[in-house]
Every structure is written in structure tokens, then in C-alpha cells.
CSV table of C-alpha atoms in Angstrom, one decimal:
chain,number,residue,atom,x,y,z
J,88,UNK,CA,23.8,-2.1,82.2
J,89,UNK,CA,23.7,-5.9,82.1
J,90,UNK,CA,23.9,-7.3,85.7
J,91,UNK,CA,23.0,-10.3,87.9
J,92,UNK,CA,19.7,-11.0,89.4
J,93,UNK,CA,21.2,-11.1,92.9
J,94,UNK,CA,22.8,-7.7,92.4
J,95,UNK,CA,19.3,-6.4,91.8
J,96,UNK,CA,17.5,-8.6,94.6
J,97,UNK,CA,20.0,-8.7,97.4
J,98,UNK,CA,20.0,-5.2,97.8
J,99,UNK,CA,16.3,-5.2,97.4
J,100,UNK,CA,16.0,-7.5,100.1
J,101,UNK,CA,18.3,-5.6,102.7
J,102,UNK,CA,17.2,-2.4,102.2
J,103,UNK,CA,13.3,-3.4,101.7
J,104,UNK,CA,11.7,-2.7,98.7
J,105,UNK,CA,11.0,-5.1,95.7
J,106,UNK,CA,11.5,-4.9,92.2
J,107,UNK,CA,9.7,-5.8,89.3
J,108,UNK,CA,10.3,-8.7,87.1
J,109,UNK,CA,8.1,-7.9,83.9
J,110,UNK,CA,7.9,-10.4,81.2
J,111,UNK,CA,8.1,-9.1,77.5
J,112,UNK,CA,7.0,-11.2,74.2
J,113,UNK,CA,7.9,-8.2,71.5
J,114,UNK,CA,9.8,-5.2,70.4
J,115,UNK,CA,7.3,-2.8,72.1
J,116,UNK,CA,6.9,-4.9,75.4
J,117,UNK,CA,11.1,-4.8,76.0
J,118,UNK,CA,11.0,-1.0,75.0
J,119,UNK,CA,8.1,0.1,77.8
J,120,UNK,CA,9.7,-1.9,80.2
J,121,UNK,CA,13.2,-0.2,79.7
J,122,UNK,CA,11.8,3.1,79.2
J,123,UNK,CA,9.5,3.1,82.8
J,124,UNK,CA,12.8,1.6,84.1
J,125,UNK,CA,14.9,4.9,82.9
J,126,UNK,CA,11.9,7.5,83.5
J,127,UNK,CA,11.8,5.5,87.0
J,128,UNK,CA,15.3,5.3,87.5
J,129,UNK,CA,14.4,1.6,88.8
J,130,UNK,CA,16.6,-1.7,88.2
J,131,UNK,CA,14.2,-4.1,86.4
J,132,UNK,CA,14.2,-7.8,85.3
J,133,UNK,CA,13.7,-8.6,82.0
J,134,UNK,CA,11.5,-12.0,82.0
J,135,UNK,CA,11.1,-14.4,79.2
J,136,UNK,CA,9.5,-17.4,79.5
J,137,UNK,CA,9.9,-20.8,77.4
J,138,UNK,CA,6.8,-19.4,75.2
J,139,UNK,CA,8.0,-15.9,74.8
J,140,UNK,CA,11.3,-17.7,73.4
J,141,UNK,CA,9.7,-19.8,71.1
J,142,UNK,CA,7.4,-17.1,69.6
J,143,UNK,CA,10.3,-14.2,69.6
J,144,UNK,CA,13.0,-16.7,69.1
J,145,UNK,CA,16.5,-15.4,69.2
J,146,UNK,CA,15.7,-11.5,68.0
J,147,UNK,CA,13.3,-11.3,71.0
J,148,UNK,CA,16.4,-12.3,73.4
J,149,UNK,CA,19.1,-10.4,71.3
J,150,UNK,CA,17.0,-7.5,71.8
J,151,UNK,CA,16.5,-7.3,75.5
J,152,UNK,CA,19.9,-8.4,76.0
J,153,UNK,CA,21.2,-5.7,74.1
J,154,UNK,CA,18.7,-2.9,74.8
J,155,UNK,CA,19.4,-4.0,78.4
J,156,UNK,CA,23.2,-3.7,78.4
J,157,UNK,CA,23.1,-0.5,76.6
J,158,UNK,CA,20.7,0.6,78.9
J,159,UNK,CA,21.3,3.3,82.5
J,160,UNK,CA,20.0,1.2,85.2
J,161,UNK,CA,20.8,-2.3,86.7
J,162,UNK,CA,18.7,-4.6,83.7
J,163,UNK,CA,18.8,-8.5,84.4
J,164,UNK,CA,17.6,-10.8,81.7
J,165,UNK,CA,15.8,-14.1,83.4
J,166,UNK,CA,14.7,-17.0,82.3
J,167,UNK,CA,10.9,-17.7,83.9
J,168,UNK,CA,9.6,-20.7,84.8
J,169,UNK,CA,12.1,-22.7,82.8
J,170,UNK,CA,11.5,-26.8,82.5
J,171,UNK,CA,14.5,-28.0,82.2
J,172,UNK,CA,18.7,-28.2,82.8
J,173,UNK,CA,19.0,-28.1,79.4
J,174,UNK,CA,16.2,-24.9,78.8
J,175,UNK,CA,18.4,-23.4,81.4
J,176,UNK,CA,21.6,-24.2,79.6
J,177,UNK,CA,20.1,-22.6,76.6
J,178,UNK,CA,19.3,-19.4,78.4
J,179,UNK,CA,22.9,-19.1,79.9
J,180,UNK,CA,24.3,-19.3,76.2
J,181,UNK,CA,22.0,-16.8,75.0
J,182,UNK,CA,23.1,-14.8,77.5
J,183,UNK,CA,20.6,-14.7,80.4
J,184,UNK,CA,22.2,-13.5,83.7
J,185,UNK,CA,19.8,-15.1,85.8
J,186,UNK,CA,17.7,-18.7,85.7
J,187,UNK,CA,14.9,-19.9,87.1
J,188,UNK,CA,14.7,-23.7,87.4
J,189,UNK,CA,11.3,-24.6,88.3
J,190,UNK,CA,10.7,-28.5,89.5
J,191,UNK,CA,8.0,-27.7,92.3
J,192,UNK,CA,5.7,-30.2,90.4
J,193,UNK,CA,8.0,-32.7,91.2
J,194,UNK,CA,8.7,-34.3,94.2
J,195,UNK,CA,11.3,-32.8,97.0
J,196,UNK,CA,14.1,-35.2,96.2
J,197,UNK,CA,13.6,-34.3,92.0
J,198,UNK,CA,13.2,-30.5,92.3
J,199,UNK,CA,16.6,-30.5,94.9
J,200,UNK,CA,18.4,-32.8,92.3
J,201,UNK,CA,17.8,-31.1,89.6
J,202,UNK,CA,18.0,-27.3,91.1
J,203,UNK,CA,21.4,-28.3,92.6
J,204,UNK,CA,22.7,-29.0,88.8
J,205,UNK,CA,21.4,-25.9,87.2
J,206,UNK,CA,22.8,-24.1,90.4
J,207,UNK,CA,26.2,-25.5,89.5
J,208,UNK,CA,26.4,-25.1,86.0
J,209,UNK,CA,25.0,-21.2,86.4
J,210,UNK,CA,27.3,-20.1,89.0
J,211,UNK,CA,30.3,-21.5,87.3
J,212,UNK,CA,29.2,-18.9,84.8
J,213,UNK,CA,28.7,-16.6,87.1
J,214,UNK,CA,24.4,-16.1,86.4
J,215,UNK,CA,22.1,-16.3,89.4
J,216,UNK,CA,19.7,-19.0,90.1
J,217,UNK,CA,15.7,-18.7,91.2
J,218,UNK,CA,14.2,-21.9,92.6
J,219,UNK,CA,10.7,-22.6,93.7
J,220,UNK,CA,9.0,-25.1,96.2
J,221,UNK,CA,5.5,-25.1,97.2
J,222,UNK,CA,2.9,-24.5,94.3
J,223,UNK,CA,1.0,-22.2,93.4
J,224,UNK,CA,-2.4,-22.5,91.1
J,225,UNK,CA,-3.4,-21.2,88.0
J,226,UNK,CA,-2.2,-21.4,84.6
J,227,UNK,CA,1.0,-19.7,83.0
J,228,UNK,CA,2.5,-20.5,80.0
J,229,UNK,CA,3.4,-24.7,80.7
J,230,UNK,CA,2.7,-24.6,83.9
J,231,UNK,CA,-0.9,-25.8,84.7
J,232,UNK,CA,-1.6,-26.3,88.4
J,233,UNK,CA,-5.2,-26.8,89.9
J,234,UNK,CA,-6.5,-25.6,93.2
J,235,UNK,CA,-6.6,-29.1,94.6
J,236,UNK,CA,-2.6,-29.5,93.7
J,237,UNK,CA,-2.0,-26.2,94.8
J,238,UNK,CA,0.1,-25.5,98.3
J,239,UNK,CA,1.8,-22.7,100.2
J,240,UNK,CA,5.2,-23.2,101.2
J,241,UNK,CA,6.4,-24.9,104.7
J,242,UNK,CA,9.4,-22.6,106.5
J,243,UNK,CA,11.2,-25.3,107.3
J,244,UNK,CA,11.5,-27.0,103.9
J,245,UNK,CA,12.4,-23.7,102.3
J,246,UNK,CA,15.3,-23.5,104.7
J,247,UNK,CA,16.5,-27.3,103.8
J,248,UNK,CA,15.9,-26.5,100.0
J,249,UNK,CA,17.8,-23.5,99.7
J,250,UNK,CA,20.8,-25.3,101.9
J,251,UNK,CA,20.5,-28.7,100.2
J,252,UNK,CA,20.7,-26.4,96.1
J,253,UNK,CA,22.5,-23.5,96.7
J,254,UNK,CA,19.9,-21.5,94.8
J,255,UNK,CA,19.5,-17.8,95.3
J,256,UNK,CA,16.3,-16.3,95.4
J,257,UNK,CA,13.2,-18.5,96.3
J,258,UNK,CA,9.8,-18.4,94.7
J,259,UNK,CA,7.2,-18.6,97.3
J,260,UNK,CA,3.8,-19.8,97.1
J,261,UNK,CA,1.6,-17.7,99.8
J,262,UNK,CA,-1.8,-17.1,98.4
J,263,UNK,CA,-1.0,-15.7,95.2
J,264,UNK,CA,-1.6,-18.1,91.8
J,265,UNK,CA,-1.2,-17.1,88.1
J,266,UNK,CA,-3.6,-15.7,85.4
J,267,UNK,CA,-6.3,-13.2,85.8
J,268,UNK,CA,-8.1,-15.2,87.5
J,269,UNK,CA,-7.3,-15.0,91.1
J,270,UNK,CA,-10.5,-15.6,93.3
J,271,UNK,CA,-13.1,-14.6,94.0
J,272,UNK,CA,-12.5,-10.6,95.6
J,273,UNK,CA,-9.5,-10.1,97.5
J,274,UNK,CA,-6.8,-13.1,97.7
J,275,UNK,CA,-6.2,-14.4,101.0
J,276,UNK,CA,-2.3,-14.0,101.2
J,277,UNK,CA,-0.4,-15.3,104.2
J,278,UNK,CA,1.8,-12.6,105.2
J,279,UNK,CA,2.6,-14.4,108.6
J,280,UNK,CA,4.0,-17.3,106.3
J,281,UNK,CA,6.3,-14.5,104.4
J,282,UNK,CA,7.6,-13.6,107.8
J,283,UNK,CA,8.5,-17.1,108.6
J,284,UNK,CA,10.0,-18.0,105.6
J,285,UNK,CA,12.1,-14.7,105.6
J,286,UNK,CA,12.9,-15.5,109.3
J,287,UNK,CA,14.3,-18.9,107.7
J,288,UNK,CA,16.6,-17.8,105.1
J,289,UNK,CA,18.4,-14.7,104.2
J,290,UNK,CA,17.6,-15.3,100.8
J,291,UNK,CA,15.4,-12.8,98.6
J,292,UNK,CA,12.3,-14.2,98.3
J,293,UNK,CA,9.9,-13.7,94.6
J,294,UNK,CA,6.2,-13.9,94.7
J,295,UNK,CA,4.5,-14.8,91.5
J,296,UNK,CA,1.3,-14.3,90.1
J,297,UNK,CA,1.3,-10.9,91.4
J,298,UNK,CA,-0.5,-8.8,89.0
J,299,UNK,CA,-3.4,-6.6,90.4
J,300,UNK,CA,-6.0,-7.0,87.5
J,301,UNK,CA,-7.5,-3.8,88.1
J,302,UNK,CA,-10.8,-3.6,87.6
J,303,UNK,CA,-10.2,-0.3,85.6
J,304,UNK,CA,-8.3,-2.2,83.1
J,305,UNK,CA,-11.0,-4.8,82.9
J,306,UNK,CA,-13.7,-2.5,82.4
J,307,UNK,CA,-11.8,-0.6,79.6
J,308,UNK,CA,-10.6,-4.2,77.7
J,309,UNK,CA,-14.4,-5.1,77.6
J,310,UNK,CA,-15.5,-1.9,76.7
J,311,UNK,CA,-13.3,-2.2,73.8
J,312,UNK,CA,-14.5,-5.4,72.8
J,313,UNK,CA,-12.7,-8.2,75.0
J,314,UNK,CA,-14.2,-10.8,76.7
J,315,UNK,CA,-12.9,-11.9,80.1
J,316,UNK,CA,-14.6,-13.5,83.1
J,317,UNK,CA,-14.6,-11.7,86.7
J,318,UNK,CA,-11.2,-11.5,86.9
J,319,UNK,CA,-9.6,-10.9,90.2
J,320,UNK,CA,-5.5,-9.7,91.1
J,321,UNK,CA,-3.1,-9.3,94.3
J,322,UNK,CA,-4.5,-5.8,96.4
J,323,UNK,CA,-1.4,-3.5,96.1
J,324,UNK,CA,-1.6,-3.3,100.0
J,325,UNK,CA,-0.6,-7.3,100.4
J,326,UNK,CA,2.1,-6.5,97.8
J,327,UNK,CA,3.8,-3.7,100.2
J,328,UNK,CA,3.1,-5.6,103.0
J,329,UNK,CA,4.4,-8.6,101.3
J,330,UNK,CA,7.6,-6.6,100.4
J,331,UNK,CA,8.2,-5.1,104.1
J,332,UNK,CA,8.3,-9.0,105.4
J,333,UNK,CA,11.4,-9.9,102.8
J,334,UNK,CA,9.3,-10.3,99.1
J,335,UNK,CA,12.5,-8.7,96.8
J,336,UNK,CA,11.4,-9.7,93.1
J,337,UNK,CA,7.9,-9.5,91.9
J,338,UNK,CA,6.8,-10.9,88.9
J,339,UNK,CA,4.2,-9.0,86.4
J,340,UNK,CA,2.3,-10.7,83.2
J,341,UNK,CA,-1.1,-10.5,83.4
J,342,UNK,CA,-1.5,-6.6,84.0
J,343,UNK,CA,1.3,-5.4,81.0
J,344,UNK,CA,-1.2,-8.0,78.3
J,345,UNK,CA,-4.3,-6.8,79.3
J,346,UNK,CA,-3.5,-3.0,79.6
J,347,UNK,CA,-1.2,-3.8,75.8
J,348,UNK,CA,-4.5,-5.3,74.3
J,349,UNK,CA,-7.0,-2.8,76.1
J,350,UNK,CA,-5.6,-0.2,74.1
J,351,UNK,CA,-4.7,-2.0,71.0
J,352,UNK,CA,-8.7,-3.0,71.0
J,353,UNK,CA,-9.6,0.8,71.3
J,354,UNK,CA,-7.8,2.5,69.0
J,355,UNK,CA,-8.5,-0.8,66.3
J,356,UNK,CA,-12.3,0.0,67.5
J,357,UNK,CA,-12.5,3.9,67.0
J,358,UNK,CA,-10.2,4.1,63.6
J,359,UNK,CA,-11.2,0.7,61.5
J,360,UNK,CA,-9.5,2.4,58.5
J,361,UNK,CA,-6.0,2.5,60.2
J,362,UNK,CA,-3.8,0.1,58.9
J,363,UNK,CA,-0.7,1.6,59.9
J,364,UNK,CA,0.8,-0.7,62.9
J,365,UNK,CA,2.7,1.8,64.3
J,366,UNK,CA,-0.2,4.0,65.0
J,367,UNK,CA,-2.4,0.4,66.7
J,368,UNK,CA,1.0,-0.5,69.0
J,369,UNK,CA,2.8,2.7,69.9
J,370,UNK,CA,-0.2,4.2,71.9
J,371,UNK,CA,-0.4,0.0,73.8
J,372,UNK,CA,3.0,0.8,74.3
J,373,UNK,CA,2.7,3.9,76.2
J,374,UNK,CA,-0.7,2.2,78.1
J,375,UNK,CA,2.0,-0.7,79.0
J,376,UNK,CA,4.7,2.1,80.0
J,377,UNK,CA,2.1,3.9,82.4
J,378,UNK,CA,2.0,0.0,84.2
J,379,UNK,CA,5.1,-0.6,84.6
J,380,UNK,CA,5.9,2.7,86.1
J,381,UNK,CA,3.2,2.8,88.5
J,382,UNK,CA,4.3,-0.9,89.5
J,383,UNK,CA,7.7,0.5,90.1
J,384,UNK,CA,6.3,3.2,92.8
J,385,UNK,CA,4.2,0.2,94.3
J,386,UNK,CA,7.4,-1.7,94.9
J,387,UNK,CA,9.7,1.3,96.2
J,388,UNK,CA,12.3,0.8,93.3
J,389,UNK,CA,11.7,4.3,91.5
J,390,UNK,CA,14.7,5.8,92.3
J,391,UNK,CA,16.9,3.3,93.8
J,392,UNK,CA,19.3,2.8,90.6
């Protein structure tokens, strides 16, 4: 069933766990995300960024949003990362039920302005709003941020954000940053700053650039061929730990592409003379299936829908 993301996330946040928001680019992604979410019996978000959008176009979104409504747990469909009023807009008439408006690369005055206007315009619609301030590195999709540019977010100014917009879940930058490459070992996250910003506001809070890269997925992607650097994710420890001080929505990219193409990469490897597709994406689609799930039991969703 279609449904807000502050039905999902409020709950998340009062009763403290955290659920996944999994971005999807094709059929297969949007079918092992729903199906972990059934097996699971998990609410999930549905994430599309501006990219995914623009490479699925509107079969990609009529397919989540259907496959969503149609399916038997809480399913939001949200917007990620988006640039602009009007990429919100766009969403909203497509029939997202929840928008992320990101400005945290502008300055405060911009990102309240134009958060407070996307705010409006969702709830007279009745979708759900995500905001962000602070910044977080990395690269994902359009958003390019560098270490230097990069900082966590101040308690205070959360609590003046999310009173000045109206928004209703705040993205949080605390030590995590986007991509597979994270740093060197094990992120430093700032769990006493989660506390404090969770003592600020009632809000659910999202952390992004959350996936773990584990190094068992690395290992299997270049044995199959890839190439990737030393890649580095969030320790599923800071995640729970994250989650127990008010984190309600976390977001998952990285992980679901790297396990899909791991396997993809394999099976392409061992049978060159297999041309059927079905038979290269349906076993990526299980691999992706087997993530999602075990993300699910990290968060302490399986079994709350």
C-alpha cells in the first residue's frame, strides 16, 4: 500500500528502529526491493533520484508506484536529493508521496526559502517533505561536495530550520558522505551530535550515505572483473547506534549497485555464451534481494509492517 513518508518514519522514530530508503533505477531493482520488503514484512521507501528519472523516465516511476500500491506493506515513493521547486512539483504529479528538497549547498536564508515553498505546496497535497542542512561529502548523482566543503550539522540550526520550513524529516550530516568511498577504515560518525540534534527536534532524522561497502562484496566485484579503489562504508554498529539515538530513514545506493553488478559480472564471466538477459539479471536480482533484506534486520524493521 501507497502511504506517506511520515507514516513510515514517525513511527520509526518513536518506537526506535529505522527503515530503509533504497534507491531503484530498473524493473529488477523496484522488484528486489518490494520482494525483501514482503519476505521482510518491513515498510520500505522507494527512492528515485533526478538521474534514475531521467534514465527510467515515466515507466520507471509508474512502476514503483504501482508495484508499490498494489503491494502488502507500508511502500512510500520519494523523490532523492531533488534540485529544485519545480523537480519537486514534478514528483508530486507523478505521484511521489514524499519529497526531498535539497538546498544545503546554498546558503541558510536560500535553503529555508526555498524548503518552506516546497513544504507548502506538498502538504497542500497531502505528500511529506525531507530537508537537509549541513553537508555531507562525496559524490551522488548531482550532488558533488568535497571534503573541504563538507560539514556536520549544528543542533541549534536544525531546530531553527525545521521551525522556520515546516519540513518533516531532516537529513543529517554526522560523519557519513556518499559513494563507496568513505575513508579510510572505519568512518568517524558523531553519535553524540545524533543525540543532540534528536534532543532538538522531534522530527525523524535520515542519514545518508549509509551503505556499508562490505568488503565481501568488493572482493567478489573484482574477482569478477571490476575495478574499484579501497573502498570503505558506514560499520553496521554506528548504523544501530545511530538508529537508537533518533536516525528513522536510512538511505541505501552504493551496496544494492555493487552487489547488482557483482553478480551480473560473474555469471557474464563463467557463461560468455549466454545471451539470454533474463538468465545475466534475475540471479543480480536475488544478490540485490539478499541486501536489502539483511539491511532490513540491521535496521529493526523486519517485521514491523
Amino acid at each position: 500500500m501507497l502511504v506517506t513518508g511520515m507514516e513510515i518514519l514517525s513511527k520509526a522514530r518513536k518506537e526506535g528502529y529505522g527503515v530503509g530508503a533504497f534507491n531503484i533505477n530498473n524493473m529488477e531493482f523496484v522488484q528486489a526491493v518490494l520482494e525483501a520488503a514482503e519476505e521482510a514484512r518491513s515498510p520500505v521507501l522507494l527512492a528515485l533520484s533526478e538521474g534514475a528519472m531521467k534514465y527510467g523516465g515515466k515507466a520507471l516511476v509508474t512502476m514503483a508506484r504501482e508495484l508499490g500500491r498494489d503491494a502488502r506493506v507500508p511502500v512510500c515513493i520519494h523523490l532523492d536529493h531533488g534540485s529544485s521547486y519545480e523537480s519537486c512539483l514534478k514528483a508530486i504529479q507523478m505521484g511521489f508521496t514524499s519529497v526531498m528538497i535539497d538546498k544545503s549547498h546554498e546558503d541558510t536564508e536560500t535553503n529555508i526559502r526555498e524548503t518552506k515553498r516546497v513544504v507548502e505546496a506538498a502538504h497542500a497535497l497531502g505528500v511529506t517533505v525531507e530537508a537537509e542542512i549541513g553537508r555531507l561529502g562525496g559524490v551522488e548523482e548531482h550532488v558533488v561536495v568535497s571534503a573541504e566543503d563538507a560539514f556536520l550539522t549544528n543542533p541549534d540550526e536544525a531546530k531553527m530550520f525545521m521551525e522556520a520550513t515546516g519540513a518533516d524529516y531532516l537529513a543529517v550530516a554526522i560523519g557519513t558522505s556518499h559513494g563507496a568511498y568513505k575513508g579510510k577504515g572505519r568512518p568517524f560518525i558523531d553519535h553524540e551530535r545524533i543525540k543532540a540534534i534528536a534532543a532538538a527536534i522531534p522530527n525523524p532524522l535520515v542519514m545518508h550515505g549509509a551503505s556499508s561497502v562490505p568488503q565481501e562484496l568488493v572482493e567478489r566485484f573484482r574477482a569478477a572483473g571490476g575495478e574499484i579503489g579501497d573502498a570503505a562504508g558506514i560499520h553496521p554498529e554506528d548504523i544501530q547506534k545511530g538508529i537508537q539515538a533518533g536516525i528513522a530513514k536510512i538511505n541505501t545506493d552504493t551496496d544494492l549497485r555493487l552487489g547488482f553488478v557483482a553478480v551480473m559480472r560473474a555469471v557474464l564471466g563463467s557463461t560468455p555464451k549466454e545471451f539470454d538477459p533474463r538468465k545475466i539479471l534475475g540471479p543480480a536480482r536475488e544478490e540485490m534481494k539478499k541486501i536489502v533484506k539483511a539491511r532490513m534486520e540491521l535496521f529493526g524493521s523486519a517485521g514491523k509492517a
